[in-house]
GROMACS .gro file of C-alpha atoms in nm:
model
  257
    1UNK     CA    1  -1.498  -1.596   6.050
    2UNK     CA    2  -1.875  -1.519   6.044
    3UNK     CA    3  -2.089  -1.260   6.158
    4UNK     CA    4  -2.469  -1.190   6.234
    5UNK     CA    5  -2.684  -0.931   6.367
    6UNK     CA    6  -3.029  -0.969   6.463
    7UNK     CA    7  -3.282  -0.780   6.367
    8UNK     CA    8  -3.375  -0.571   6.679
    9UNK     CA    9  -2.967  -0.389   6.638
   10UNK     CA   10  -2.930  -0.479   6.976
   11UNK     CA   11  -2.656  -0.804   7.003
   12UNK     CA   12  -2.384  -0.838   6.705
   13UNK     CA   13  -2.224  -1.208   6.747
   14UNK     CA   14  -1.845  -1.307   6.536
   15UNK     CA   15  -1.744  -1.590   6.482
   16UNK     CA   16  -1.373  -1.533   6.563
   17UNK     CA   17  -1.072  -1.804   6.534
   18UNK     CA   18  -0.982  -2.030   6.744
   19UNK     CA   19  -0.915  -1.955   7.053
   20UNK     CA   20  -1.066  -1.595   7.039
   21UNK     CA   21  -1.468  -1.430   7.043
   22UNK     CA   22  -1.582  -1.111   7.050
   23UNK     CA   23  -1.929  -1.027   7.166
   24UNK     CA   24  -2.060  -0.621   7.185
   25UNK     CA   25  -2.388  -0.646   7.368
   26UNK     CA   26  -2.531  -0.234   7.197
   27UNK     CA   27  -2.606  -0.093   6.874
   28UNK     CA   28  -2.350   0.105   6.727
   29UNK     CA   29  -2.411   0.480   6.723
   30UNK     CA   30  -2.326   0.593   6.399
   31UNK     CA   31  -2.231   0.424   6.071
   32UNK     CA   32  -1.869   0.491   6.103
   33UNK     CA   33  -1.814   0.240   6.459
   34UNK     CA   34  -1.996  -0.021   6.185
   35UNK     CA   35  -1.724   0.013   5.913
   36UNK     CA   36  -1.459   0.025   6.191
   37UNK     CA   37  -1.596  -0.229   6.385
   38UNK     CA   38  -1.621  -0.449   6.045
   39UNK     CA   39  -1.242  -0.322   5.953
   40UNK     CA   40  -1.120  -0.379   6.300
   41UNK     CA   41  -1.252  -0.781   6.237
   42UNK     CA   42  -1.076  -0.816   5.941
   43UNK     CA   43  -0.780  -0.706   6.019
   44UNK     CA   44  -0.826  -0.896   6.321
   45UNK     CA   45  -0.874  -1.182   6.111
   46UNK     CA   46  -0.566  -1.139   5.868
   47UNK     CA   47  -0.378  -1.094   6.170
   48UNK     CA   48  -0.458  -1.423   6.317
   49UNK     CA   49  -0.442  -1.635   5.964
   50UNK     CA   50  -0.078  -1.533   6.007
   51UNK     CA   51  -0.001  -1.622   6.407
   52UNK     CA   52  -0.082  -1.848   6.607
   53UNK     CA   53  -0.308  -1.786   6.888
   54UNK     CA   54  -0.239  -2.031   7.216
   55UNK     CA   55  -0.559  -1.858   7.428
   56UNK     CA   56  -0.314  -1.917   7.728
   57UNK     CA   57  -0.121  -1.658   7.600
   58UNK     CA   58  -0.397  -1.450   7.419
   59UNK     CA   59  -0.519  -1.247   7.718
   60UNK     CA   60  -0.758  -0.873   7.768
   61UNK     CA   61  -0.446  -0.667   7.657
   62UNK     CA   62  -0.387  -0.853   7.333
   63UNK     CA   63  -0.746  -0.795   7.268
   64UNK     CA   64  -0.661  -0.419   7.322
   65UNK     CA   65  -0.411  -0.441   7.101
   66UNK     CA   66  -0.570  -0.510   6.822
   67UNK     CA   67  -0.834  -0.266   6.868
   68UNK     CA   68  -0.635  -0.025   6.886
   69UNK     CA   69  -0.392  -0.039   6.615
   70UNK     CA   70  -0.644  -0.108   6.324
   71UNK     CA   71  -0.967   0.176   6.498
   72UNK     CA   72  -0.737   0.443   6.648
   73UNK     CA   73  -0.757   0.719   6.407
   74UNK     CA   74  -0.461   0.963   6.352
   75UNK     CA   75  -0.538   1.261   6.262
   76UNK     CA   76  -0.212   1.604   6.228
   77UNK     CA   77  -0.393   1.940   6.435
   78UNK     CA   78  -0.208   2.166   6.199
   79UNK     CA   79  -0.175   2.527   6.431
   80UNK     CA   80  -0.341   2.834   6.199
   81UNK     CA   81  -0.187   3.182   6.254
   82UNK     CA   82  -0.266   3.475   6.118
   83UNK     CA   83  -0.085   3.805   5.954
   84UNK     CA   84   0.021   4.036   6.308
   85UNK     CA   85  -0.205   4.419   6.243
   86UNK     CA   86   0.004   4.652   6.132
   87UNK     CA   87   0.240   4.831   6.346
   88UNK     CA   88   0.142   5.194   6.164
   89UNK     CA   89  -0.013   5.413   6.414
   90UNK     CA   90  -0.024   5.703   6.340
   91UNK     CA   91  -0.164   5.821   5.993
   92UNK     CA   92  -0.099   6.119   5.842
   93UNK     CA   93  -0.515   6.221   5.746
   94UNK     CA   94  -0.470   6.619   5.639
   95UNK     CA   95  -0.212   6.936   5.656
   96UNK     CA   96  -0.230   7.314   5.678
   97UNK     CA   97  -0.024   7.621   5.585
   98UNK     CA   98   0.035   7.809   5.921
   99UNK     CA   99   0.207   8.087   6.046
  100UNK     CA  100   0.392   8.056   6.424
  101UNK     CA  101   0.475   8.287   6.714
  102UNK     CA  102   0.584   8.256   6.972
  103UNK     CA  103   0.448   8.388   7.355
  104UNK     CA  104   0.589   8.650   7.316
  105UNK     CA  105   0.487   8.816   6.925
  106UNK     CA  106   0.846   8.653   6.819
  107UNK     CA  107   0.808   8.539   6.417
  108UNK     CA  108   1.081   8.257   6.310
  109UNK     CA  109   1.332   8.273   6.089
  110UNK     CA  110   1.537   8.054   5.949
  111UNK     CA  111   1.922   8.130   6.005
  112UNK     CA  112   2.089   8.180   5.622
  113UNK     CA  113   2.281   7.876   5.535
  114UNK     CA  114   2.273   7.648   5.807
  115UNK     CA  115   1.962   7.422   6.006
  116UNK     CA  116   1.859   7.647   6.270
  117UNK     CA  117   1.633   7.816   6.361
  118UNK     CA  118   1.562   8.191   6.615
  119UNK     CA  119   1.309   8.368   6.767
  120UNK     CA  120   1.269   8.754   6.651
  121UNK     CA  121   1.122   9.061   6.652
  122UNK     CA  122   1.077   9.211   6.338
  123UNK     CA  123   1.002   9.577   6.225
  124UNK     CA  124   0.827   9.624   5.958
  125UNK     CA  125   0.959   9.588   5.588
  126UNK     CA  126   1.156   9.253   5.642
  127UNK     CA  127   0.872   8.999   5.709
  128UNK     CA  128   0.987   8.821   5.441
  129UNK     CA  129   1.288   8.689   5.658
  130UNK     CA  130   0.958   8.523   5.848
  131UNK     CA  131   0.903   8.101   5.824
  132UNK     CA  132   0.590   7.972   5.756
  133UNK     CA  133   0.494   7.601   5.795
  134UNK     CA  134   0.319   7.315   5.703
  135UNK     CA  135   0.125   7.115   6.007
  136UNK     CA  136  -0.029   6.792   5.838
  137UNK     CA  137  -0.216   6.599   6.159
  138UNK     CA  138  -0.168   6.224   6.229
  139UNK     CA  139  -0.507   5.990   6.290
  140UNK     CA  140  -0.315   5.807   6.612
  141UNK     CA  141  -0.495   5.452   6.711
  142UNK     CA  142  -0.685   5.382   7.024
  143UNK     CA  143  -0.463   5.760   7.106
  144UNK     CA  144  -0.651   5.834   7.523
  145UNK     CA  145  -0.496   6.172   7.517
  146UNK     CA  146  -0.568   6.509   7.481
  147UNK     CA  147  -0.415   6.645   7.253
  148UNK     CA  148  -0.316   6.642   6.798
  149UNK     CA  149  -0.034   6.452   6.647
  150UNK     CA  150   0.131   6.661   6.418
  151UNK     CA  151   0.410   6.692   6.148
  152UNK     CA  152   0.567   7.062   6.110
  153UNK     CA  153   0.781   7.158   5.876
  154UNK     CA  154   0.920   7.527   5.629
  155UNK     CA  155   0.645   7.525   5.405
  156UNK     CA  156   0.709   7.495   5.064
  157UNK     CA  157   1.020   7.267   5.144
  158UNK     CA  158   1.141   6.945   5.319
  159UNK     CA  159   1.312   7.071   5.601
  160UNK     CA  160   1.067   6.879   5.913
  161UNK     CA  161   1.132   6.969   6.274
  162UNK     CA  162   1.233   6.711   6.478
  163UNK     CA  163   1.309   6.580   6.817
  164UNK     CA  164   1.620   6.293   6.887
  165UNK     CA  165   1.868   6.269   7.141
  166UNK     CA  166   2.220   6.431   7.027
  167UNK     CA  167   2.407   6.331   7.366
  168UNK     CA  168   2.208   6.290   7.692
  169UNK     CA  169   1.944   6.537   7.599
  170UNK     CA  170   1.658   6.569   7.323
  171UNK     CA  171   1.819   6.800   7.139
  172UNK     CA  172   1.552   6.974   6.811
  173UNK     CA  173   1.641   6.957   6.434
  174UNK     CA  174   1.592   7.044   6.114
  175UNK     CA  175   1.598   6.791   5.811
  176UNK     CA  176   1.506   6.717   5.538
  177UNK     CA  177   1.313   6.455   5.369
  178UNK     CA  178   1.366   6.340   5.086
  179UNK     CA  179   1.053   6.093   5.031
  180UNK     CA  180   0.820   6.279   5.197
  181UNK     CA  181   0.573   5.921   5.191
  182UNK     CA  182   0.815   5.824   5.469
  183UNK     CA  183   0.574   6.065   5.655
  184UNK     CA  184   0.207   5.954   5.613
  185UNK     CA  185   0.208   5.614   5.759
  186UNK     CA  186   0.407   5.614   6.114
  187UNK     CA  187   0.489   5.310   6.303
  188UNK     CA  188   0.473   5.401   6.635
  189UNK     CA  189   0.788   5.157   6.750
  190UNK     CA  190   0.991   5.313   6.417
  191UNK     CA  191   1.256   5.608   6.434
  192UNK     CA  192   1.066   5.823   6.184
  193UNK     CA  193   0.829   5.878   6.509
  194UNK     CA  194   1.187   6.198   6.632
  195UNK     CA  195   0.978   6.396   6.331
  196UNK     CA  196   0.615   6.395   6.508
  197UNK     CA  197   0.546   6.671   6.834
  198UNK     CA  198   0.174   6.625   7.107
  199UNK     CA  199  -0.007   7.025   6.935
  200UNK     CA  200  -0.157   7.080   7.336
  201UNK     CA  201  -0.444   7.359   7.280
  202UNK     CA  202  -0.459   7.612   7.606
  203UNK     CA  203  -0.674   7.893   7.396
  204UNK     CA  204  -0.762   8.036   7.108
  205UNK     CA  205  -0.504   7.930   6.910
  206UNK     CA  206  -0.285   7.938   7.151
  207UNK     CA  207  -0.030   7.584   7.202
  208UNK     CA  208   0.225   7.357   7.273
  209UNK     CA  209   0.464   7.144   7.105
  210UNK     CA  210   0.574   6.796   7.260
  211UNK     CA  211   0.843   6.592   7.187
  212UNK     CA  212   0.602   6.195   7.096
  213UNK     CA  213   0.917   6.053   7.253
  214UNK     CA  214   1.011   6.268   7.431
  215UNK     CA  215   0.662   6.304   7.630
  216UNK     CA  216   0.860   6.621   7.882
  217UNK     CA  217   1.009   6.806   7.606
  218UNK     CA  218   0.880   7.063   7.470
  219UNK     CA  219   0.942   7.325   7.189
  220UNK     CA  220   1.068   7.680   7.288
  221UNK     CA  221   1.243   7.994   7.256
  222UNK     CA  222   1.431   8.204   7.456
  223UNK     CA  223   1.443   8.510   7.661
  224UNK     CA  224   1.706   8.693   7.436
  225UNK     CA  225   1.588   8.810   7.166
  226UNK     CA  226   1.742   8.611   6.818
  227UNK     CA  227   1.849   8.304   6.983
  228UNK     CA  228   1.793   7.937   6.801
  229UNK     CA  229   1.478   7.750   6.880
  230UNK     CA  230   1.508   7.522   7.070
  231UNK     CA  231   1.396   7.142   7.303
  232UNK     CA  232   1.283   7.225   7.714
  233UNK     CA  233   1.185   7.091   7.973
  234UNK     CA  234   0.891   7.279   8.100
  235UNK     CA  235   1.074   7.384   8.382
  236UNK     CA  236   1.346   7.538   8.220
  237UNK     CA  237   1.303   7.984   8.217
  238UNK     CA  238   1.213   7.923   7.880
  239UNK     CA  239   0.845   7.995   7.696
  240UNK     CA  240   0.638   7.797   7.584
  241UNK     CA  241   0.340   7.853   7.434
  242UNK     CA  242   0.314   7.932   7.063
  243UNK     CA  243   0.027   8.095   6.815
  244UNK     CA  244  -0.049   7.897   6.512
  245UNK     CA  245  -0.275   8.000   6.257
  246UNK     CA  246  -0.366   7.931   5.931
  247UNK     CA  247  -0.266   8.110   5.671
  248UNK     CA  248  -0.474   8.352   5.444
  249UNK     CA  249  -0.347   8.376   5.008
  250UNK     CA  250  -0.067   8.307   4.913
  251UNK     CA  251   0.213   8.536   5.088
  252UNK     CA  252   0.490   8.641   4.845
  253UNK     CA  253   0.779   8.600   4.946
  254UNK     CA  254   0.954   8.290   5.248
  255UNK     CA  255   1.204   8.256   5.548
  256UNK     CA  256   1.569   8.272   5.421
  257UNK     CA  257   1.659   7.963   5.246
   0.00000   0.00000   0.00000
């Protein structure tokens, strides 16, 4: 097969095998196109030498098929997926020790040998029964709430307040957490959110504490003394406001353990 190109690059003629002729009336736009064309012509030459082409039977469709088979390159596109973003929504930021009383000035006391807290009006000399709390604050990503996300634990222990369903309604529990690192970062879709509460400030040191997974349920105390601290709806006849103040110094005693 012979190929010839004019000096001005406008005409390329090739002498094809008998019964086949190809003429390109413009210069290829890129060097890659020239290389592909030369490869195509060379392959067509080898094909024509091994097959008998009859001019009466060889049509434009045959030429197109040969060109496509020899020039068109197959490209495999691999889709790359980045790893999904971390699902942790709540990240622990800081913690403080604090005292807590309800709106009736009653302190929280842990019932001996149980996992129950009660609201009690303490008399002089019984301050050592009072439970102080360690409150950890959390950073919530993409939060639009006017509230602080917190966990609440009995100070100097691994007992944390939690809210989850134990029946038909959410209830308040005191749970032992063996590994506190589990609470360092909490995914919004994990069952560890039961330890999280929204702290809504309503005045100086005055706030309400609402369950994160059950946002209509509040930590509350009963009208009567010496009754358990429980979860309730806002409409219930219970006290839902608490005074939480940072501790000054180191108290000499803690609540009953």
